[in-house]
Short mmCIF file of C-alpha atoms in Angstrom, two decimals:
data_model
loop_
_atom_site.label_atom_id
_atom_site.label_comp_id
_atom_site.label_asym_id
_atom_site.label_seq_id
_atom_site.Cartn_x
_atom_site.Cartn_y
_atom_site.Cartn_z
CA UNK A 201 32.18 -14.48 127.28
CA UNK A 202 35.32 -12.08 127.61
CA UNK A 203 35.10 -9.51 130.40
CA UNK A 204 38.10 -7.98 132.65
CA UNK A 205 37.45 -10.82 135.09
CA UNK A 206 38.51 -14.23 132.21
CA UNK A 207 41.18 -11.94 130.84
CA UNK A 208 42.90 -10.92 134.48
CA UNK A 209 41.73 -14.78 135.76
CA UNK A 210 42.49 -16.58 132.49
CA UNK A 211 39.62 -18.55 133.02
CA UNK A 212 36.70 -19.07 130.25
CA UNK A 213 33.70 -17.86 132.08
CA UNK A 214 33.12 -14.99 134.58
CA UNK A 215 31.78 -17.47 137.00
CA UNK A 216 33.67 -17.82 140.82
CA UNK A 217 32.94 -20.15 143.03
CA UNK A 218 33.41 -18.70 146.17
CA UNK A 219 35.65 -20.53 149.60
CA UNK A 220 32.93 -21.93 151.81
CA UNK A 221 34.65 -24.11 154.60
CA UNK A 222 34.46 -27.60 154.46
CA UNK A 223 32.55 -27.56 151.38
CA UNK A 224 35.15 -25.87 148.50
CA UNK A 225 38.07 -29.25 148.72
CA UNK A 226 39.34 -30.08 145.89
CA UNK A 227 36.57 -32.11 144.38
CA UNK A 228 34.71 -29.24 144.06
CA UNK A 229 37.32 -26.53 143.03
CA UNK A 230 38.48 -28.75 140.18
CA UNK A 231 35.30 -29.39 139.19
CA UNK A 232 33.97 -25.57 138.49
CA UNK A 233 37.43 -24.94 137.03
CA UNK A 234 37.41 -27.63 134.22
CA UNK A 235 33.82 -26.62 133.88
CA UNK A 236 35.49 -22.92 132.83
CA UNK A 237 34.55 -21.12 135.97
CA UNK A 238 37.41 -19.98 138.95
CA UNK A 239 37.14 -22.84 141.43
CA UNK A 240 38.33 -21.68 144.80
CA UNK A 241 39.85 -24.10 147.50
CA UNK A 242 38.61 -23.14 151.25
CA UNK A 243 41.89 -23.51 153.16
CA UNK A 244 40.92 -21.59 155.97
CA UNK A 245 40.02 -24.56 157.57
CA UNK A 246 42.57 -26.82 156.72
CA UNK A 247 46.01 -27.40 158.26
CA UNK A 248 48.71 -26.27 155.36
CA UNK A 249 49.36 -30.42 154.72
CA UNK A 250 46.23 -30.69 153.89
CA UNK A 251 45.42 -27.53 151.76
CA UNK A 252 49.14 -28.57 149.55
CA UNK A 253 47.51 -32.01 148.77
CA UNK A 254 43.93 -29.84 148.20
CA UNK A 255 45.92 -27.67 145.41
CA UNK A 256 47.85 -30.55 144.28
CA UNK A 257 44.76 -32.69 143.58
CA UNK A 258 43.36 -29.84 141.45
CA UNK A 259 46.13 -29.66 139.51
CA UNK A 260 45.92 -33.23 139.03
CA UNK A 261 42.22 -33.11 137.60
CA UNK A 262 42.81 -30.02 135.49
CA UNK A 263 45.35 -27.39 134.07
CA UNK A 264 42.88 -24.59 134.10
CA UNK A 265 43.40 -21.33 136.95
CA UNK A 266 42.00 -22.16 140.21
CA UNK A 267 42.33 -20.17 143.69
CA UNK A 268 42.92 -20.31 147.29
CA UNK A 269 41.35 -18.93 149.96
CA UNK A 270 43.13 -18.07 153.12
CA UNK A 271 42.61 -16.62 156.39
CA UNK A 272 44.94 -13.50 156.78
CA UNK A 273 44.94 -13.56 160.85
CA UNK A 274 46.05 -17.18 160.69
CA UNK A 275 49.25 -17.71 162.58
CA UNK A 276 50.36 -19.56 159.49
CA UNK A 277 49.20 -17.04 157.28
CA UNK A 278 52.82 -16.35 155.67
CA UNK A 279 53.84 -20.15 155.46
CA UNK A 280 50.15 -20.91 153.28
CA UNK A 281 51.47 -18.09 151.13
CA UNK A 282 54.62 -19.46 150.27
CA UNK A 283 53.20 -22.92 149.77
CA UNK A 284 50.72 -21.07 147.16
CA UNK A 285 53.51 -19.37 145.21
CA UNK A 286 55.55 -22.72 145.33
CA UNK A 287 52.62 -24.66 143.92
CA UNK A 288 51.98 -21.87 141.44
CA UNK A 289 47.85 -20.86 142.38
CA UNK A 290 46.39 -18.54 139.83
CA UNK A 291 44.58 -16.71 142.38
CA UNK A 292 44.61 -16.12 146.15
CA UNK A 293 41.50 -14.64 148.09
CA UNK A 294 40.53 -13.86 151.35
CA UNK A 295 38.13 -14.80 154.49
CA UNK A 296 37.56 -11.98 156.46
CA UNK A 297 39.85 -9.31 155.92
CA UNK A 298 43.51 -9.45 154.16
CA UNK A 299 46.73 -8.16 154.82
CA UNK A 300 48.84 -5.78 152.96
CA UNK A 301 52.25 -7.39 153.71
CA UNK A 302 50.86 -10.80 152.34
CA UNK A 303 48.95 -9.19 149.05
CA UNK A 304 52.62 -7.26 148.28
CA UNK A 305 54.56 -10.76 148.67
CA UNK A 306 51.28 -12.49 146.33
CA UNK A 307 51.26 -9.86 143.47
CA UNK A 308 55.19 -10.17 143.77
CA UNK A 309 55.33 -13.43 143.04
CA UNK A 310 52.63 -13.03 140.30
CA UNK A 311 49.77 -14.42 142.17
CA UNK A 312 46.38 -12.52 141.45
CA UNK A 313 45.08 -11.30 144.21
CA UNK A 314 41.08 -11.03 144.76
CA UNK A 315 39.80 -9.93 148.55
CA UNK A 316 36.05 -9.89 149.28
CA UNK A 317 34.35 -7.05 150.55
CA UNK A 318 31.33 -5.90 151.83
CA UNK A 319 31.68 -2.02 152.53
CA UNK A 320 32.61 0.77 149.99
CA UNK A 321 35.14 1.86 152.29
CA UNK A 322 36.55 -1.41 152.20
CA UNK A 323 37.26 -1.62 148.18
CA UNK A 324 38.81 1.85 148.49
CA UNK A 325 41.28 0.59 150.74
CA UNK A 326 42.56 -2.95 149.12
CA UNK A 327 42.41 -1.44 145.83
CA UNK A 328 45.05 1.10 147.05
CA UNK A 329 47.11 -1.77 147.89
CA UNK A 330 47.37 -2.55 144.81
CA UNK A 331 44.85 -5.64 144.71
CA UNK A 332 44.11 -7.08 140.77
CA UNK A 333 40.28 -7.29 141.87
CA UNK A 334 37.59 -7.62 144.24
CA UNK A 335 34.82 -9.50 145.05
CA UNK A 336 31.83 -7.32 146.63
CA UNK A 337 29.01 -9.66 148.81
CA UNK A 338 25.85 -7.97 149.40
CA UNK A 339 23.92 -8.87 152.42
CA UNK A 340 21.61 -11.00 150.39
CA UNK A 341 25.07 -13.59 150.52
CA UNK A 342 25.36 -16.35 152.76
CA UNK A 343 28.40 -16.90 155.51
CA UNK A 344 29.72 -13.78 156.75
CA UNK A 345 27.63 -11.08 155.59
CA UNK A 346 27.12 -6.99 155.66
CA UNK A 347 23.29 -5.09 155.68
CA UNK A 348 23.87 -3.60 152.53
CA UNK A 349 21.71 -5.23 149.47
CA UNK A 350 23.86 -6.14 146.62
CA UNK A 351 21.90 -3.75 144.27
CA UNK A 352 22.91 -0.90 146.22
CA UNK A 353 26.48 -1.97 147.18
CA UNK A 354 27.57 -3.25 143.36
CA UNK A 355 27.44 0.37 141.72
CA UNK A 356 28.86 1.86 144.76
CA UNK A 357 31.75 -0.40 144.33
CA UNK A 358 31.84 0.28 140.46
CA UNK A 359 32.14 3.62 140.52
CA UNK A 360 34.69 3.91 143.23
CA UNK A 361 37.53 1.79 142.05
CA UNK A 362 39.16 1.12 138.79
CA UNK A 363 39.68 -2.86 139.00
CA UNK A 364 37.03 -5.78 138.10
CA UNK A 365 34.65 -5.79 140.27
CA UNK A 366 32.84 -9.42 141.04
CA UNK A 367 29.11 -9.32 142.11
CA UNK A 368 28.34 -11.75 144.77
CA UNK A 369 25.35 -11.81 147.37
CA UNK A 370 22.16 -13.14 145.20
CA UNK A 371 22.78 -14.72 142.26
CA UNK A 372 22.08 -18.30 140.82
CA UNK A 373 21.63 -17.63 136.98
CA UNK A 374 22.02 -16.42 133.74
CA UNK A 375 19.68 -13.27 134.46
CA UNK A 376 22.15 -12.57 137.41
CA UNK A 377 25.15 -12.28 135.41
CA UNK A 378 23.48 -10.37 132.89
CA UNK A 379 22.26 -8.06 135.58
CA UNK A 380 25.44 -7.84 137.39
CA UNK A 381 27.00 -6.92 133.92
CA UNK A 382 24.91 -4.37 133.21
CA UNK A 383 26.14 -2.77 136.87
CA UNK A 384 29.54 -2.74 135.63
CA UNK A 385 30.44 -6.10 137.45
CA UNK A 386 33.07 -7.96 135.56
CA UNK A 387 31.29 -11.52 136.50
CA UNK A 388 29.51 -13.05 139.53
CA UNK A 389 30.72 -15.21 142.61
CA UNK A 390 28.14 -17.91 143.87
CA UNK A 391 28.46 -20.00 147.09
CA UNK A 392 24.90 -21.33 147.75
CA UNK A 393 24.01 -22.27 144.17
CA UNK A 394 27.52 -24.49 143.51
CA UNK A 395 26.86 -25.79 147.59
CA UNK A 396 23.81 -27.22 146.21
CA UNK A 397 25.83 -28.93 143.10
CA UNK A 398 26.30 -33.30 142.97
CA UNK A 399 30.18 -32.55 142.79
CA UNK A 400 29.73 -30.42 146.48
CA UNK A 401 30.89 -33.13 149.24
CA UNK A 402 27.98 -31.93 151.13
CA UNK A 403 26.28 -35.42 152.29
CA UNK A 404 23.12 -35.70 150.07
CA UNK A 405 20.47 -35.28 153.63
CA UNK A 406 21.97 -31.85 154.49
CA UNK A 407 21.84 -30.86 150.81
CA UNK A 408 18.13 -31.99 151.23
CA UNK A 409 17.46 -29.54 154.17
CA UNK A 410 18.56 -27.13 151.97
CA UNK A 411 16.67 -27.69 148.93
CA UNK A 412 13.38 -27.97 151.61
CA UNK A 413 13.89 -23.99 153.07
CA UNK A 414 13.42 -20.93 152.27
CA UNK A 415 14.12 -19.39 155.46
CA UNK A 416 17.73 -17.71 156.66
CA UNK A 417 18.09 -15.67 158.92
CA UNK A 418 21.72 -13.75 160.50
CA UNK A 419 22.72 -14.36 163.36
CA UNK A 420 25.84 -13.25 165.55
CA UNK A 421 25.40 -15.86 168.09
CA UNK A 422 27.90 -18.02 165.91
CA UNK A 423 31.16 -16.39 166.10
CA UNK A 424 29.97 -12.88 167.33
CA UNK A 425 29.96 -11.26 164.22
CA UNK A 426 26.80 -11.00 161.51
CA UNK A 427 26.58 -14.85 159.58
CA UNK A 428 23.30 -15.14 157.64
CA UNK A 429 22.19 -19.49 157.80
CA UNK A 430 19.46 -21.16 157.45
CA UNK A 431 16.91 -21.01 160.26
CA UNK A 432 16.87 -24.75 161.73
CA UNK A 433 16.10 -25.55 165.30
CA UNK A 434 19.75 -24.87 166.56
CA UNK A 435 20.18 -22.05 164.93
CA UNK A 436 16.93 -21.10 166.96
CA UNK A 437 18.27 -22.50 170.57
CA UNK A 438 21.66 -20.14 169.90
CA UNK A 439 18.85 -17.37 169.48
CA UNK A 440 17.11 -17.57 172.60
CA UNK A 441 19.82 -19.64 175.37
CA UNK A 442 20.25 -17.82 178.05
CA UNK A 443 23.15 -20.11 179.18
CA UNK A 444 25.46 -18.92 176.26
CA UNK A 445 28.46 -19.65 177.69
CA UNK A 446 27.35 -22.77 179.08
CA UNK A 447 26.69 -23.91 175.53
CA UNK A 448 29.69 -22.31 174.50
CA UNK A 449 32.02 -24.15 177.02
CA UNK A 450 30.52 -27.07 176.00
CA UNK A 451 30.87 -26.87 172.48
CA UNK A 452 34.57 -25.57 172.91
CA UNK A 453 35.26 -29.20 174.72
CA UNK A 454 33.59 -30.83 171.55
CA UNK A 455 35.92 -29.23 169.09
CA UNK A 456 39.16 -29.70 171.32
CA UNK A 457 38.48 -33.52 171.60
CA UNK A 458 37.69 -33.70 167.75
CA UNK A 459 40.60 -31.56 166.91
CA UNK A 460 43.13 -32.11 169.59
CA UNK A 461 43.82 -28.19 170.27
CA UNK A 462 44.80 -27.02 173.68
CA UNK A 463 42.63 -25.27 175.65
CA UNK A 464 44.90 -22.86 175.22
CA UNK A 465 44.99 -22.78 171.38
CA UNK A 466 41.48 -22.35 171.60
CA UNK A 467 41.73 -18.84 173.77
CA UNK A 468 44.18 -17.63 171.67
CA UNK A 469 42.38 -18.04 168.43
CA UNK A 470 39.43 -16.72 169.70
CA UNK A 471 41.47 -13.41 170.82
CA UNK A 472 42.44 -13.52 167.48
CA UNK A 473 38.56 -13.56 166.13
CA UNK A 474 37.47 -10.79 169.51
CA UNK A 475 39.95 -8.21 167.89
CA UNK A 476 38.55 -5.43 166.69
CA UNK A 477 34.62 -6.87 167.98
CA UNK A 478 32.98 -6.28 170.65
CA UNK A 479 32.81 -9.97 172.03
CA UNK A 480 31.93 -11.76 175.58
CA UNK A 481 33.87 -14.65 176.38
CA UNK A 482 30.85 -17.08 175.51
CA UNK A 483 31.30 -15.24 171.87
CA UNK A 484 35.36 -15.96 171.86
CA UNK A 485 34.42 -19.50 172.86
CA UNK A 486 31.78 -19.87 170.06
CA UNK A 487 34.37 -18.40 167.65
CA UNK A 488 36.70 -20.36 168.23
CA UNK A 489 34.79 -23.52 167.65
CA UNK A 490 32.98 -22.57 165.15
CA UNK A 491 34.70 -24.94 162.66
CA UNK A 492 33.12 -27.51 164.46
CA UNK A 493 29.55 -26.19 164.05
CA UNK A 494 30.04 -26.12 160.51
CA UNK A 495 32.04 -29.41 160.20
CA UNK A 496 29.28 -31.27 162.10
CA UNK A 497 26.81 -30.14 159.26
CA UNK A 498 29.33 -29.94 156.13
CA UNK A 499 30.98 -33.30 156.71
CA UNK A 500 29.32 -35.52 159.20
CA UNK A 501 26.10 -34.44 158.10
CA UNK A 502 24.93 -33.28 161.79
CA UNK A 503 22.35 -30.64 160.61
CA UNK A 504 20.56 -30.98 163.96
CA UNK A 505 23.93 -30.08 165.22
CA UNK A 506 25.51 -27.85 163.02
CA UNK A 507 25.57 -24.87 161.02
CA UNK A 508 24.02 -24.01 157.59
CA UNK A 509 25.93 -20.59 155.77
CA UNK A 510 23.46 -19.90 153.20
CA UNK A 511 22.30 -17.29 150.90
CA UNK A 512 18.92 -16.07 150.20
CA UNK A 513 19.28 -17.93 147.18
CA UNK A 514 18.07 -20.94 148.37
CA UNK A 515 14.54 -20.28 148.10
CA UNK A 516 14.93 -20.30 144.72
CA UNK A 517 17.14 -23.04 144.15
CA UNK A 518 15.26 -26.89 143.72
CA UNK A 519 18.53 -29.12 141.75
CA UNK A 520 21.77 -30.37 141.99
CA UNK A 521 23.55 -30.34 138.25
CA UNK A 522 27.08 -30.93 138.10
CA UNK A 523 29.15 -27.81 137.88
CA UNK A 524 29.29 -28.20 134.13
CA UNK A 525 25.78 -28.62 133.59
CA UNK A 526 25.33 -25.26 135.51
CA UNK A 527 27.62 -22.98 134.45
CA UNK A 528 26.49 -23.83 130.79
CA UNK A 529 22.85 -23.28 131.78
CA UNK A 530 23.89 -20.41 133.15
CA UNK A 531 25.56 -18.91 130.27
CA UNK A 532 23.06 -20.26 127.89
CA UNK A 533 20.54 -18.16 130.13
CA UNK A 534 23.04 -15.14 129.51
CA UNK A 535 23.41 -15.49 126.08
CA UNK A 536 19.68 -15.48 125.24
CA UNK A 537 19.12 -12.65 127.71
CA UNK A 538 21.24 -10.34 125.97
CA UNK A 539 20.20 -11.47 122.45
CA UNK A 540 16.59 -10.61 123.49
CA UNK A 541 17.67 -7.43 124.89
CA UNK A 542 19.88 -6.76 121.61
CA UNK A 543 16.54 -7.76 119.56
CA UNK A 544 14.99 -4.51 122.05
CA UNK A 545 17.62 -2.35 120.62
CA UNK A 546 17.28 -2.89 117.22
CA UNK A 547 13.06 -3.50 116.51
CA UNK A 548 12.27 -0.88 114.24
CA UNK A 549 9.90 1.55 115.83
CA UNK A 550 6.20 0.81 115.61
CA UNK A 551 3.85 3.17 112.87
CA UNK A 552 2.60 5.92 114.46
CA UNK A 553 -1.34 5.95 114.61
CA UNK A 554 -3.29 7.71 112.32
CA UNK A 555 -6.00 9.56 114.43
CA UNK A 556 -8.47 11.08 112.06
CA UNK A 557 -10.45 13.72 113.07
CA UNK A 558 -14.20 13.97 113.20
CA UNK A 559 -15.26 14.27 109.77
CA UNK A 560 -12.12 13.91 107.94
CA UNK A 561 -10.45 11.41 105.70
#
């Protein structure tokens, strides 16, 4: 299937799997992108070392386009882009918001850049920058999240900006992409649906708390800003503490131990995360750590400890293929969608009825 997104991408689906911390290594990158999808490296949460070996174990597994997804505030920000342009990344994308100095030295270099949005506003403004495409979440999306529905948002998006426009916030299927098609989307992003994958380094019991809910719920009592996970008994303590920076403080100590950042590293990044928010200092605590909550879940398989990003999707979602085996289900499920809604098109219409009156022939 050829759409703006495979020709600007150069991959052979219009699949993306999005950068979800901890989860989107290399395993799992390299795995969507030799299935024909964009696989997307999370190196927001890795120290550069660490994301170069992450990109240069993808290119190791397969020559098809991959990404990298970066953190723009990051003091490091400008090193992580030179390291991508040295390695040579297809395709650079953001958490949270980007930068215009470091899309200019990207798209200079020939690196396509895709940011993710969740406002209207928002795709006006990096599209002006001279972005190659964006990636619009709808609140329906799991991580980091905005209120609008992804219905509503999508043709918004469409009809404001002239570059592909990639549909994420809902979506797990064939149907989806078809749908998201027929909005003008150029292809779909999914987090959730390749989370829940057997190439995902998830450990197999969190993956099974996830495949057992239905229930999400967002929340700003992780990093002060709105994050839609699922609903699991810590989630629900963050809810209703009262001692939030208590429970903060001590959580801060966790992650310094684990990580070996100064107390002082930690205030400073979580200035970094207050800027622009509205945050107590029990919220710039929490933000600063909150690689740990999701590392406790993601890697050490801590769910009583951790936290879940997850889109409403998971209601609906009860396997775990291999990439391969679902992005060809889903585009099977595409291709037979929009043969039966060709086969709509082109019945003939049906005879019209003959109503005979009383008494005639």
């Amino acid at each position: 299937m050829r759409t703006a997104l495979t020709d600007v991408v150069g991959c052979r689906h219009p699949i993306v799997q999005t950068g979800m911390g901890y989860v989107a290594g290399a395993r799992l990158a390299a795995a969507t992108s030799r299935a024909g999808g964009l696989g997307v490296i999370a190196a927001a949460t890795m120290p550069v070392d660490q994301m170069t070996a992450a990109i240069r174990a993808v290119k190791e597994r397969t020559d098809a386009p991959f990404g990298v997804n970066i953190r723009s505030d990051a003091d490091d920000a400008a090193e992580r882009v030179e390291v991508m342009i040295r390695e040579g990344v297809r395709v650079a994308s953001f958490a949270l918001a980007p930068r215009r100095d470091l899309i200019s030295r990207l798209r200079d270099a020939g690196v396509v850049t895709i940011p993710s949005v969740g406002a209207r506003r928002h795709a006006e403004k990096v599209a002006a920058w001279g972005v190659d495409a964006v990636i619009v979440q709808g609140g329906e999306g799991g991580g980091h999240t905005g209120a609008i529905p992804t219905t509503l948002l999508l043709p918004q998006v469409v009809d404001t900006v002239d570059i592909p426009v990639v549909a994420a916030g809902g979506f797990f299927d064939g149907r989806g992409l078809v749908a998201a098609l027929a909005y003008g989307a150029a292809g779909i992003a999914m987090g959730t649906r390749f989370l829940l994958t057997s190439d995902s380094p998830v450990p197999d019991e969190v993956k099974k708390v996830y495949l057992g809910t239905a229930d999400t719920l967002v929340t700003t009592r992780v990093d002060g800003v709105p994050h839609r996970v699922l609903r699991t008994p810590f989630v629900e303590s963050l809810e209703r503490s009262r001692l939030r920076l208590l429970r903060a403080v001590l959580n801060a100590a966790r992650f310094r131990r684990l990580s070996g950042m100064s107390w002082a590293g930690m205030l400073r990044e979580g200035r970094r995360m207050r800027h622009g928010r509205d945050l107590g200092w029990a919220q710039v605590l929490q933000a600063a750590n909150t690689p740990m909550l999701l590392k406790a879940a993601m890697v050490d398989g801590r769910a009583d400890l951790g936290v879940l990003a997850s889109g409403q999707v998971v209601g609906v979602i009860d396997d775990l293929p291999t990439c391969a085996e679902l992005i060809d289900r889903i585009m099977a499920e595409a291709t037979a969608v929009l043969n039966g809604l060709t086969r709509l098109r082109t019945a003939p219409a049906p005879s019209p009825t003959r109503v005979i009156p009383p008494g005639g022939r």
